CSV table of C-alpha atoms in Angstrom, one decimal:
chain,number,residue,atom,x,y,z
A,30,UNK,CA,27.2,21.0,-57.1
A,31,UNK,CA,24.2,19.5,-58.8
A,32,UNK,CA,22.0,21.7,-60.8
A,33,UNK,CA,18.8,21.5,-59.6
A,34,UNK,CA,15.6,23.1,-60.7
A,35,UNK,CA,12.0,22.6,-59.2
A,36,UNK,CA,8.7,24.1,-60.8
A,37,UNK,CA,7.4,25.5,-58.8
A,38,UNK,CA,3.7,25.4,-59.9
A,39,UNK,CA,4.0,21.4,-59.2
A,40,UNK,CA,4.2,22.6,-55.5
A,41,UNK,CA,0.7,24.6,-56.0
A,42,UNK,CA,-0.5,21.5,-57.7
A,43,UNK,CA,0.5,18.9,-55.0
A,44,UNK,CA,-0.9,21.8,-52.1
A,45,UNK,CA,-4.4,22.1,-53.9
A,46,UNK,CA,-4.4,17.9,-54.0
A,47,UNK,CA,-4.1,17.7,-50.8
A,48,UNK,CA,-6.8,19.6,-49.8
A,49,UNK,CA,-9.4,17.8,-51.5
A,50,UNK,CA,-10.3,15.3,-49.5
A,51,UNK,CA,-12.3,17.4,-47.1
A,52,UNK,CA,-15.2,18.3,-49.3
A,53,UNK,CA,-15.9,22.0,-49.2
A,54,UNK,CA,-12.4,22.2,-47.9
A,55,UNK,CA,-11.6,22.4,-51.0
A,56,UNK,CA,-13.0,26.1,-51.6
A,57,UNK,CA,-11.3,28.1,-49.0
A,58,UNK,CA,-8.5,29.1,-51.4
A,59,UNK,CA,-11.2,31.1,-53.8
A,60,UNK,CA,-14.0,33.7,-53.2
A,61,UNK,CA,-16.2,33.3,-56.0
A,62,UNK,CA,-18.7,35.7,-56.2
A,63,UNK,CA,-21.1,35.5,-59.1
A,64,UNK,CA,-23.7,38.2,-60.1
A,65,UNK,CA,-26.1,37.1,-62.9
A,66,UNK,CA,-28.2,40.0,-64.3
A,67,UNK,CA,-31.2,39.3,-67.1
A,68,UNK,CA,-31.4,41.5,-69.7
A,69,UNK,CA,-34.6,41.3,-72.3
A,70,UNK,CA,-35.1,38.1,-70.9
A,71,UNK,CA,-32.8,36.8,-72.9
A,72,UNK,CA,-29.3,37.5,-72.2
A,73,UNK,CA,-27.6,36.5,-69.0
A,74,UNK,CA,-23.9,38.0,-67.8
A,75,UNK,CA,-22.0,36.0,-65.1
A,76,UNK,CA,-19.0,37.8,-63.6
A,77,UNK,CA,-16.5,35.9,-61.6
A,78,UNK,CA,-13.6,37.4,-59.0
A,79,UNK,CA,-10.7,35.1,-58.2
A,80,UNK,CA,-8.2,35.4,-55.4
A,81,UNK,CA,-5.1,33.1,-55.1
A,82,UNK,CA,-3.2,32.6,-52.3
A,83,UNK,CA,0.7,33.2,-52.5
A,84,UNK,CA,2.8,29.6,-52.8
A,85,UNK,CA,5.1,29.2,-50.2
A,86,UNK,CA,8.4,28.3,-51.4
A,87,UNK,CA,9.6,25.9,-48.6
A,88,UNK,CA,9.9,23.3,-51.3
A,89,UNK,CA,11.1,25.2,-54.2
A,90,UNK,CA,14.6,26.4,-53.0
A,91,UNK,CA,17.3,24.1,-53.4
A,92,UNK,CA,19.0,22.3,-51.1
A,93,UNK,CA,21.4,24.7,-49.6
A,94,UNK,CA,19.5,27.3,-51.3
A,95,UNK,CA,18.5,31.0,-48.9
A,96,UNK,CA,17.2,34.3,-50.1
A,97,UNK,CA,19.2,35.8,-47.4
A,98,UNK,CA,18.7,37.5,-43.9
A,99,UNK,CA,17.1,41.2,-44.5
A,100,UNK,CA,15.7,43.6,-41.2
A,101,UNK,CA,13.3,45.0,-43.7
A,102,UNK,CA,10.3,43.4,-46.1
A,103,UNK,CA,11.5,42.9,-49.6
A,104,UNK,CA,9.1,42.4,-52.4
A,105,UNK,CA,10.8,40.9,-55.9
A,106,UNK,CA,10.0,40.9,-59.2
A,107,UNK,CA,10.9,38.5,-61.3
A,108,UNK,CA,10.3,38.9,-65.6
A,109,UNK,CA,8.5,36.2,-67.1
A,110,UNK,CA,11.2,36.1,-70.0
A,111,UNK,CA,13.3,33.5,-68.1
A,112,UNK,CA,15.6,36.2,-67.1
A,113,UNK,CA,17.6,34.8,-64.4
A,114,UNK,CA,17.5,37.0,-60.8
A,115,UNK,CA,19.4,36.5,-58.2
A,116,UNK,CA,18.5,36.5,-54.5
A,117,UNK,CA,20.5,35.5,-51.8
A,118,UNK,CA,22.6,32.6,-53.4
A,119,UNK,CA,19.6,31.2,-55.4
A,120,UNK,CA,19.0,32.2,-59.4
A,121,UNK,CA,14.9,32.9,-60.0
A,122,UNK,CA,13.8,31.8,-62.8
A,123,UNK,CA,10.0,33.1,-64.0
A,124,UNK,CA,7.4,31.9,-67.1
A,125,UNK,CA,4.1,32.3,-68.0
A,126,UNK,CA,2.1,35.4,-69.0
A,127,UNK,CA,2.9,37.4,-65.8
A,128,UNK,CA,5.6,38.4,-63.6
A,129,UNK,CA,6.3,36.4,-60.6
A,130,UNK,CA,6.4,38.6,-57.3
A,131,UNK,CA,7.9,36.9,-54.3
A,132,UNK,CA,7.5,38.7,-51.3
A,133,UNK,CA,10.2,38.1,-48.4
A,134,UNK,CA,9.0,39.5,-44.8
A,135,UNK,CA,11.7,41.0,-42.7
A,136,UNK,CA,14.2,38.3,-40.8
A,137,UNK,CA,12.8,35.8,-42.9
A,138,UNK,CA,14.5,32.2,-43.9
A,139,UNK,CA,13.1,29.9,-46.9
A,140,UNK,CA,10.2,28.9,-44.5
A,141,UNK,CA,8.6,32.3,-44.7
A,142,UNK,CA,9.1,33.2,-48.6
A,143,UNK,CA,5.3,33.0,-50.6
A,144,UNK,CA,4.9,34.2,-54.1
A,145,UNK,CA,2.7,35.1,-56.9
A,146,UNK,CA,2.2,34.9,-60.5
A,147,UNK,CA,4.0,33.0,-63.3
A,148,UNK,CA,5.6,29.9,-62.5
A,149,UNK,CA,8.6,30.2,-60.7
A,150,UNK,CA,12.1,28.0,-60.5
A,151,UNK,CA,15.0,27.8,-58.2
A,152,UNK,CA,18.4,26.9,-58.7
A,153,UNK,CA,22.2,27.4,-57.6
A,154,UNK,CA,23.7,27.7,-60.8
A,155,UNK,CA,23.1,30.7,-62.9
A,156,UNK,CA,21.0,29.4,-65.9
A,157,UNK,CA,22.8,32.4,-68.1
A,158,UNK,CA,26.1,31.5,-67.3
A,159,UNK,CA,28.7,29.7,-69.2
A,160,UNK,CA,28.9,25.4,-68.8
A,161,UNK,CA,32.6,24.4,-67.6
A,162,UNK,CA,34.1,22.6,-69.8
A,163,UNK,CA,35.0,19.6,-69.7
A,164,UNK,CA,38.9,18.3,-68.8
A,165,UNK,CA,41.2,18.1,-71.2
A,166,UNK,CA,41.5,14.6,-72.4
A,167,UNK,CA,45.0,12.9,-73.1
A,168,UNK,CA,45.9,13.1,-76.9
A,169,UNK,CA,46.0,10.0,-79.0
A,170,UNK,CA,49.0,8.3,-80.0
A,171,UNK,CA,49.6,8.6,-83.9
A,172,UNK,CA,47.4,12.2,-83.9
A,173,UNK,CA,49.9,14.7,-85.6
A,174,UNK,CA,50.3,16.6,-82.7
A,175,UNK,CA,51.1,13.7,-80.6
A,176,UNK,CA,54.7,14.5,-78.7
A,177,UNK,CA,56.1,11.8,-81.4
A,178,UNK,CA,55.1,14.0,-83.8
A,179,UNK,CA,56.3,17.6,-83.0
A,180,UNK,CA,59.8,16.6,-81.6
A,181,UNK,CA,60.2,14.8,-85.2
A,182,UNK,CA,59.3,18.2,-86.9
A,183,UNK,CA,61.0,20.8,-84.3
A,184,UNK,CA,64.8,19.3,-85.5
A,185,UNK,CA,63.9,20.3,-89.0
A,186,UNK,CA,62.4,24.0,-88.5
A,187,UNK,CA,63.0,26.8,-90.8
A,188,UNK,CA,64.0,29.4,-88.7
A,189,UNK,CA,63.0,27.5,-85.5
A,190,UNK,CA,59.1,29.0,-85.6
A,191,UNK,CA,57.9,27.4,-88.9
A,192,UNK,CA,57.9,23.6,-88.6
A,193,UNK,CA,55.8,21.1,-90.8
A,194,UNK,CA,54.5,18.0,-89.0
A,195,UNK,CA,53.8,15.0,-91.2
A,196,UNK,CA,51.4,12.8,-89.6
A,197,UNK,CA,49.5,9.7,-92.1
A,198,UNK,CA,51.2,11.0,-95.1
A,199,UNK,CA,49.8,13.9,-94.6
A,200,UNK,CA,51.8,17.4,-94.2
A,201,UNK,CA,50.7,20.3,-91.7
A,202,UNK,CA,52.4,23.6,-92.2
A,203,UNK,CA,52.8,26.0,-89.0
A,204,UNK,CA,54.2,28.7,-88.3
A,205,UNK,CA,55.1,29.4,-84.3
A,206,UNK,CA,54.6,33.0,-83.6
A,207,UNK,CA,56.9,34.3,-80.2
A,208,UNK,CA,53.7,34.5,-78.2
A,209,UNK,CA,52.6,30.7,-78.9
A,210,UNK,CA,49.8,31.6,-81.2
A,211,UNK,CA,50.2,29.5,-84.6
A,212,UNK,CA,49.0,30.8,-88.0
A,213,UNK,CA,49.1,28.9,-91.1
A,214,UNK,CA,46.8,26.5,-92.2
A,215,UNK,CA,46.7,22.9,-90.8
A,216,UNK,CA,43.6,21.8,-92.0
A,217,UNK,CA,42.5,19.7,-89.6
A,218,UNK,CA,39.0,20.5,-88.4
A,219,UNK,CA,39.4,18.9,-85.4
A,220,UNK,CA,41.9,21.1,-84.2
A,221,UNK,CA,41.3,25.1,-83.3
A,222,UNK,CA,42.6,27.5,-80.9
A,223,UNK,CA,45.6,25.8,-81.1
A,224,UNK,CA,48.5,27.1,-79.1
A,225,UNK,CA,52.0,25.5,-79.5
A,226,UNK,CA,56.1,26.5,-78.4
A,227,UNK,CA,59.2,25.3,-78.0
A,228,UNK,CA,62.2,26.4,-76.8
A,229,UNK,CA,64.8,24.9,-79.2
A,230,UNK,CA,67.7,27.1,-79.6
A,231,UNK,CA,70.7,27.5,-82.6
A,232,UNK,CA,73.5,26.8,-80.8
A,233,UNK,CA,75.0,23.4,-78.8
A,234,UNK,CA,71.2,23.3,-77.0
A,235,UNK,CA,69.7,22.4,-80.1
A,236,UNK,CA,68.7,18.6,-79.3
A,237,UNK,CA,68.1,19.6,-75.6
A,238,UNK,CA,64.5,21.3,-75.7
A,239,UNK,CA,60.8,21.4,-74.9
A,240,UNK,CA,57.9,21.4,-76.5
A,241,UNK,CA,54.2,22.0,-75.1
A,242,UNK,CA,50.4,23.7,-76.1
A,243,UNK,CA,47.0,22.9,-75.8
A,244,UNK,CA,44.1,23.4,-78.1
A,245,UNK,CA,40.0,22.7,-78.8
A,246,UNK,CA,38.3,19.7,-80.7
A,247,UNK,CA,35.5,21.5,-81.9
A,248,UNK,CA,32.0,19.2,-80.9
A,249,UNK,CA,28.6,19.0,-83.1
A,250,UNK,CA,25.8,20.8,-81.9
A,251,UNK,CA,25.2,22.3,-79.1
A,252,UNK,CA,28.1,19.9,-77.7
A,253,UNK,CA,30.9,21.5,-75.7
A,254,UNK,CA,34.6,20.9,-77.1
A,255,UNK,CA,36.9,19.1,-75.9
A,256,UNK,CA,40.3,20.2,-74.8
A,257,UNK,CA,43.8,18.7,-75.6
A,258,UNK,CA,47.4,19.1,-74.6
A,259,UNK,CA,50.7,18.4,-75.2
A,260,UNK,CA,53.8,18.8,-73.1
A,261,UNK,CA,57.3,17.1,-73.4
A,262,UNK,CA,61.2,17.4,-74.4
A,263,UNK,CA,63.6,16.1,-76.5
A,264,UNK,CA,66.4,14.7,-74.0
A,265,UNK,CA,63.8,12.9,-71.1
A,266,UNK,CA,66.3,13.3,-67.4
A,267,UNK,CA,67.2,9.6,-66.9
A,268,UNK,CA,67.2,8.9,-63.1
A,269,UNK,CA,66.5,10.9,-59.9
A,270,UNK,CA,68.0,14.2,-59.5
A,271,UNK,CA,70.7,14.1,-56.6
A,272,UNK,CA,69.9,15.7,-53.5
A,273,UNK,CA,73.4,17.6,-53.9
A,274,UNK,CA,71.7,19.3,-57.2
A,275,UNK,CA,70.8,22.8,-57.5
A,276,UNK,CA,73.5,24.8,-56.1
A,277,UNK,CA,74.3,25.5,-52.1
A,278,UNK,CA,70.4,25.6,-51.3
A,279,UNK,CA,69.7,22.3,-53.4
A,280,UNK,CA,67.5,24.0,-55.2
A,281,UNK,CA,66.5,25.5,-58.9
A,282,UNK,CA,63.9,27.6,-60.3
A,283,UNK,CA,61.7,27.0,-63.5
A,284,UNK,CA,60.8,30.4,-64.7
A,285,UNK,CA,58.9,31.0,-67.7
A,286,UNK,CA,57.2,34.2,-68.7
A,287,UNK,CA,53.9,33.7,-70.9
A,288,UNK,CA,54.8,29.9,-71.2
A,289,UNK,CA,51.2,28.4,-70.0
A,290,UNK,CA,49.2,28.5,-72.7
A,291,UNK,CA,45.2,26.9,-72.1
A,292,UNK,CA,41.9,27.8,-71.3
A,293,UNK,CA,40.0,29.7,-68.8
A,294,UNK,CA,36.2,28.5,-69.1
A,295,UNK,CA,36.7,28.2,-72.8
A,296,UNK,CA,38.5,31.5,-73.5
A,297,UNK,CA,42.7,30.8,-74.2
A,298,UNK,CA,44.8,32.3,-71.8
A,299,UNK,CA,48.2,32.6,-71.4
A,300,UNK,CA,50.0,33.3,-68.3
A,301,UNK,CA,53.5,32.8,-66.1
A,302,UNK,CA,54.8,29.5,-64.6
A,303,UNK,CA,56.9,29.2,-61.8
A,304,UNK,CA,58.2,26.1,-60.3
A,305,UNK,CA,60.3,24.9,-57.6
A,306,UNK,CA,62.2,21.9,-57.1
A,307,UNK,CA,64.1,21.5,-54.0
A,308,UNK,CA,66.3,18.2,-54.8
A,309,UNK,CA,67.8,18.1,-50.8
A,310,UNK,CA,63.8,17.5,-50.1
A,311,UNK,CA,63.1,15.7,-53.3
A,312,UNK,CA,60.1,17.6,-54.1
A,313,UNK,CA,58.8,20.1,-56.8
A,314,UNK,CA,56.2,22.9,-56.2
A,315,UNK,CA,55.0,25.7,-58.5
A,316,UNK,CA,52.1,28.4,-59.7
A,317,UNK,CA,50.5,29.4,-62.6
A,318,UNK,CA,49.4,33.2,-62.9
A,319,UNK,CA,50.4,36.5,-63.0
A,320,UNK,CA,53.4,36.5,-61.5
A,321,UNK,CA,55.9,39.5,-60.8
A,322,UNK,CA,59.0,40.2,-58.7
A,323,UNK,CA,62.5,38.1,-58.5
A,324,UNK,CA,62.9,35.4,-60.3
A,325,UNK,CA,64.9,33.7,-57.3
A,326,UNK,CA,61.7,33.8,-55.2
A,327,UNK,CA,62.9,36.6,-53.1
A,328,UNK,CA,59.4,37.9,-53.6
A,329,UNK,CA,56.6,35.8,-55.1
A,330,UNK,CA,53.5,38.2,-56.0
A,331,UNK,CA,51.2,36.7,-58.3
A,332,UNK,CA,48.3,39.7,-59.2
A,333,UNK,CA,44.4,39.1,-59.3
A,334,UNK,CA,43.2,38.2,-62.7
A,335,UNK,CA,39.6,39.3,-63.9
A,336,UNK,CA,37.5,38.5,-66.8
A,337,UNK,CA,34.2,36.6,-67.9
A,338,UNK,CA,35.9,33.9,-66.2
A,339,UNK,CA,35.1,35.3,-62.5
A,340,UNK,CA,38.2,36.5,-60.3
A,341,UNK,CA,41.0,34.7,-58.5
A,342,UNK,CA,44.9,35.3,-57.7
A,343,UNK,CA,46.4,31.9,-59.7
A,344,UNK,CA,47.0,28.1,-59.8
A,345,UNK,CA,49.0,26.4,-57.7
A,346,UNK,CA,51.0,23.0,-58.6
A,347,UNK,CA,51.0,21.5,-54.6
A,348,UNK,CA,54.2,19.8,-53.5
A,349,UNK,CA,55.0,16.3,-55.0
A,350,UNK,CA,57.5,14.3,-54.7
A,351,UNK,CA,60.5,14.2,-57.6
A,352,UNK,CA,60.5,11.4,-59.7
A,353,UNK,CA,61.0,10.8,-63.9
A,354,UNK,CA,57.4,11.6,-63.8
A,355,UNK,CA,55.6,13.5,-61.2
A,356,UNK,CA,51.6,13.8,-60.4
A,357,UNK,CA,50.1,16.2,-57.5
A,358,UNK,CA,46.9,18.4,-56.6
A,359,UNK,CA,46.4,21.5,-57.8
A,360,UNK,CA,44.1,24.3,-56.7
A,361,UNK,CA,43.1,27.8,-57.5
A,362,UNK,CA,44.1,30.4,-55.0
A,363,UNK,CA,41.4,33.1,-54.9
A,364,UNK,CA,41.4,36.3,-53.4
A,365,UNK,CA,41.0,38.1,-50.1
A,366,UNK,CA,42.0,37.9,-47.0
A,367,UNK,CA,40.1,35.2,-45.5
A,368,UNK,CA,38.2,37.2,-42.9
A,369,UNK,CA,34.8,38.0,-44.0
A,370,UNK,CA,32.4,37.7,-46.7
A,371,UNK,CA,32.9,41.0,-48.5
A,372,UNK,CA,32.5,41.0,-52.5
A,373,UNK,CA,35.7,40.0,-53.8
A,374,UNK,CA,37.1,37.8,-50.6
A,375,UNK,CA,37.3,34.5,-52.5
A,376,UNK,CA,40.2,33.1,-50.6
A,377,UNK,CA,38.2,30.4,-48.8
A,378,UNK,CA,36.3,29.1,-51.6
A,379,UNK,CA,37.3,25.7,-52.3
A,380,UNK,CA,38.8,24.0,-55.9
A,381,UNK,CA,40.8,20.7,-56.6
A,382,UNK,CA,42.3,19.5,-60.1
A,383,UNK,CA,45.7,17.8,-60.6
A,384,UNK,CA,49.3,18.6,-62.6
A,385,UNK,CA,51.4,16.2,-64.1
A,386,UNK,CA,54.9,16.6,-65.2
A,387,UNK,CA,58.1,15.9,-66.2
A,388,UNK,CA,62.1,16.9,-66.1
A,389,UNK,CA,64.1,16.9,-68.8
A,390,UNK,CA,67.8,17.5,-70.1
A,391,UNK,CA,70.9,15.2,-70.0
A,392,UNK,CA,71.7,12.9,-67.1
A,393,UNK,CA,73.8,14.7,-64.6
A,394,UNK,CA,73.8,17.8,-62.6
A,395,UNK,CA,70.4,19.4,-62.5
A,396,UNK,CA,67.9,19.1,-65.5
A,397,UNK,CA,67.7,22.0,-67.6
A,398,UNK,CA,63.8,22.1,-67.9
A,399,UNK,CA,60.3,21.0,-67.0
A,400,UNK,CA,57.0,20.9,-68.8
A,401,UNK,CA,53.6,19.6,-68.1
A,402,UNK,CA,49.9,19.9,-67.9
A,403,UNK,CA,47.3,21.3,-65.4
A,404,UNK,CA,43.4,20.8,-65.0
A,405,UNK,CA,41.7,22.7,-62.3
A,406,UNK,CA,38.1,23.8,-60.9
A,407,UNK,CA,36.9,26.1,-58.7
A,408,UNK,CA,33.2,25.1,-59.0
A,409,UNK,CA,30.0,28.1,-58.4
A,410,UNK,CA,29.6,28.5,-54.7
A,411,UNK,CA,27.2,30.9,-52.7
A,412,UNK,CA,28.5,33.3,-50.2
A,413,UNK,CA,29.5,31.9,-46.3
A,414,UNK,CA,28.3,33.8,-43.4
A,415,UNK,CA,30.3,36.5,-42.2
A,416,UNK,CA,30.1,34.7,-38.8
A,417,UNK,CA,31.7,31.0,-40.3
A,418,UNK,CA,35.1,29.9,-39.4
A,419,UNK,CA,36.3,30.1,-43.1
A,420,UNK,CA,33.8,32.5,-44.8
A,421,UNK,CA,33.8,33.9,-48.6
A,422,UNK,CA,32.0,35.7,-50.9
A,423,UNK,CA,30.3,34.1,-54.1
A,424,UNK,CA,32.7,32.3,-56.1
A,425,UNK,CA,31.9,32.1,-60.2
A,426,UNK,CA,32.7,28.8,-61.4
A,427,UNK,CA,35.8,28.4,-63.2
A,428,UNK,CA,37.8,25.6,-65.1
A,429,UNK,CA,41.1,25.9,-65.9
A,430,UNK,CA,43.4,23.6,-68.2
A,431,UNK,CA,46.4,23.8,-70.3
A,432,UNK,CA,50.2,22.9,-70.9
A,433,UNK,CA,53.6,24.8,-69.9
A,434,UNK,CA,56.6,24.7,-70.5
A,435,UNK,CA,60.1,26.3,-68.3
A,436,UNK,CA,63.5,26.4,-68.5
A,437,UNK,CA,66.0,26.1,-65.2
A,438,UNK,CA,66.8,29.8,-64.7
A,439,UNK,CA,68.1,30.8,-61.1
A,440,UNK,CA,69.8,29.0,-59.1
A,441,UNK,CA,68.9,30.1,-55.5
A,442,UNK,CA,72.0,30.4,-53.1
């Protein structure tokens, strides 16, 4: 949704403009009264009242923009600090050097609102609240934390967490903590937040794994980052999977516990992934979140995350079709039931981003793992009526992005 803010005292302007065209028309918006007293002949005092009328704010709200439906007057206050305030689904905004008081009569719609004081803005988005960031952007070839790159250095680990990547003559020590958070010292600037695993294994698996992570390119300024990722395997599946693959049911399961690593609005967050590919249908479908129960998919309950980031249940990875690289829509499934409006019922509120990935392990039979890359938004939306088909409460803007990685686990029969 555009961000779109209107002075308000440009309103009062234009409404006193056009008023001057009829002479002493001009006057009927002040009562000047002046008193002039003489004082030893030689002083004179002149005292003047003035009286302004309140400035509708027909044109101020925002498209799509309503203080809300109240069976009672409201009178608001809003600080001339630029301390945002919220009313209905629109964010007050107040300067000057007094307070701006609107004054909402009861039933009223945007038609109706006046106020006083300061001068006043209006917008959708909350001026206080953190910019999305941007998408992550693909990683260049040759960078040392290009796939290239880290499959050359995951072979040659010491102890299978601490890996050097040699990139441009130039050597990066890291050191792969279980949890995907690296410590060491890289020294590349352009590089932080960096989150990176593998599942390489000492035993006949060891040229047979993945590799993913994501991190932040710091920007200058006032800039926001950017975001990078990187997700892929050592043995790439050559071919289609059979349809007679995974088992009596056709299918397999792609569990991995703690194996997305990305960010959440800018914050890292790690979570579950959970995909399935059902080879008799030739298509692959997943989620991203918190999830609990089987791993077989007898039960599939993903829990509500909160945070800075706003509330919502997880990501899902829509249904797309198998191939020896696969792209589909992805969403963020919010909370609620779906029924009303009530604080917290986000089910309805709408999102779109996209998933990429890829299978990998040796030719035949079904492959042993799958990794890839999200990037999903849910952008800020205001409340639905209670009384609209699909209605939701406020949804908090969120932007999600990241890398996983997950190994074939179950087998569904």
């Amino acid at each position: 949704m555009d961000k779109r803010f209107i002075p308000v005292a440009m309103l009062a302007g234009a409404l006193a403009l056009a008023g001057c065209g009829g002479g002493d028309d001009s006057m009927e918006e002040m009562e000047m009264e002046t008193e002039t007293e003489t004082e030893t002949g030689t002083e004179t005092e002149t005292e003047t009242e003035t009286e302004t009328e309140p400035t509708s704010l027909t044109e101020a709200l925002p498209t799509g923009g309503s203080v809300g439906y109240s069976t009672v007057a409201r009178r608001i206050s809003v600080a001339s600090d630029g301390t945002p305030k919220q009313v209905g689904n629109v964010y007050f905004t107040c300067s000057g050097d007094e307070a701006c008081v609107i004054d909402i009569p009861a039933g009223a719609d945007p038609l109706q609102v006046s106020y006083t004081g300061g001068t006043l803005m209006a917008d959708l988005t909350d001026p206080a609240a953190p910019k999305t960031p941007a998408p992550a952007a693909p990683q260049a070839a040759g960078h040392w934390l290009s796939p290239a790159e880290i499959l050359a250095a995951i072979p040659a680990a010491d102890g299978f967490n601490n890996i050097t990547v040699t990139a441009g003559g130039i050597k990066r020590q890291l050191t792969l903590a279980a949890s995907g958070e690296v410590t060491g010292t890289h020294g590349d600037a352009k590089v932080s937040d960096l989150a990176l695993r593998h599942n390489r294994a000492a035993d006949a698996t060891l040229n047979n794994f993945l590799v993913w992570g994501s991190w932040k390119e710091p920007s200058g300024g006032t800039a926001a980052p950017k975001y990078h990722q990187v997700s892929t395997g050592s043995t790439p599946y050559q071919g289609t999977p059979p349809k007679s693959a995974g088992g009596a049911t056709n299918k397999a399961v792609y569990w991995g516990e703690n194996d997305f690593h990305g960010f959440i609005n800018g914050t890292s967050w790690t979570a579950d992934v959970r995909l399935v590919a059902d080879f008799g249908n030739q298509n692959v479908t997943g989620k991203i979140g918190d999830i609990t129960g089987a791993v077989d998919g007898s039960t599939e309950n993903a829990v509500a995350a909160t945070g800075t980031y706003g509330t919502f249940d997880s990501v899902t990875l829509k249904k797309t079709a198998i191939g020896s690289t696969m792209t589909g829509a992805a969403e963020i499934a919010s909370v609620g039931d779906g029924n009303t409006n009530a604080a917290g019922n986000l089910k309805n509120a709408s999102s779109s981003g996209t998933w990429k990935a890829a299978f990998f392990g040796p030719g035949t039979g079904t492959p042993t793992g799958i990794a890839g890359e999200i990037s999903v938004t849910r952008p800020l939306q205001g409340a639905t009526s209670s009384t609209d088909a699909n209605p939701h409460g406020r949804a908090s803007a969120i932007s999600i992005n990241g890398a996983f990685g997950a190994a074939e686990s179950v087998t569904p029969q």
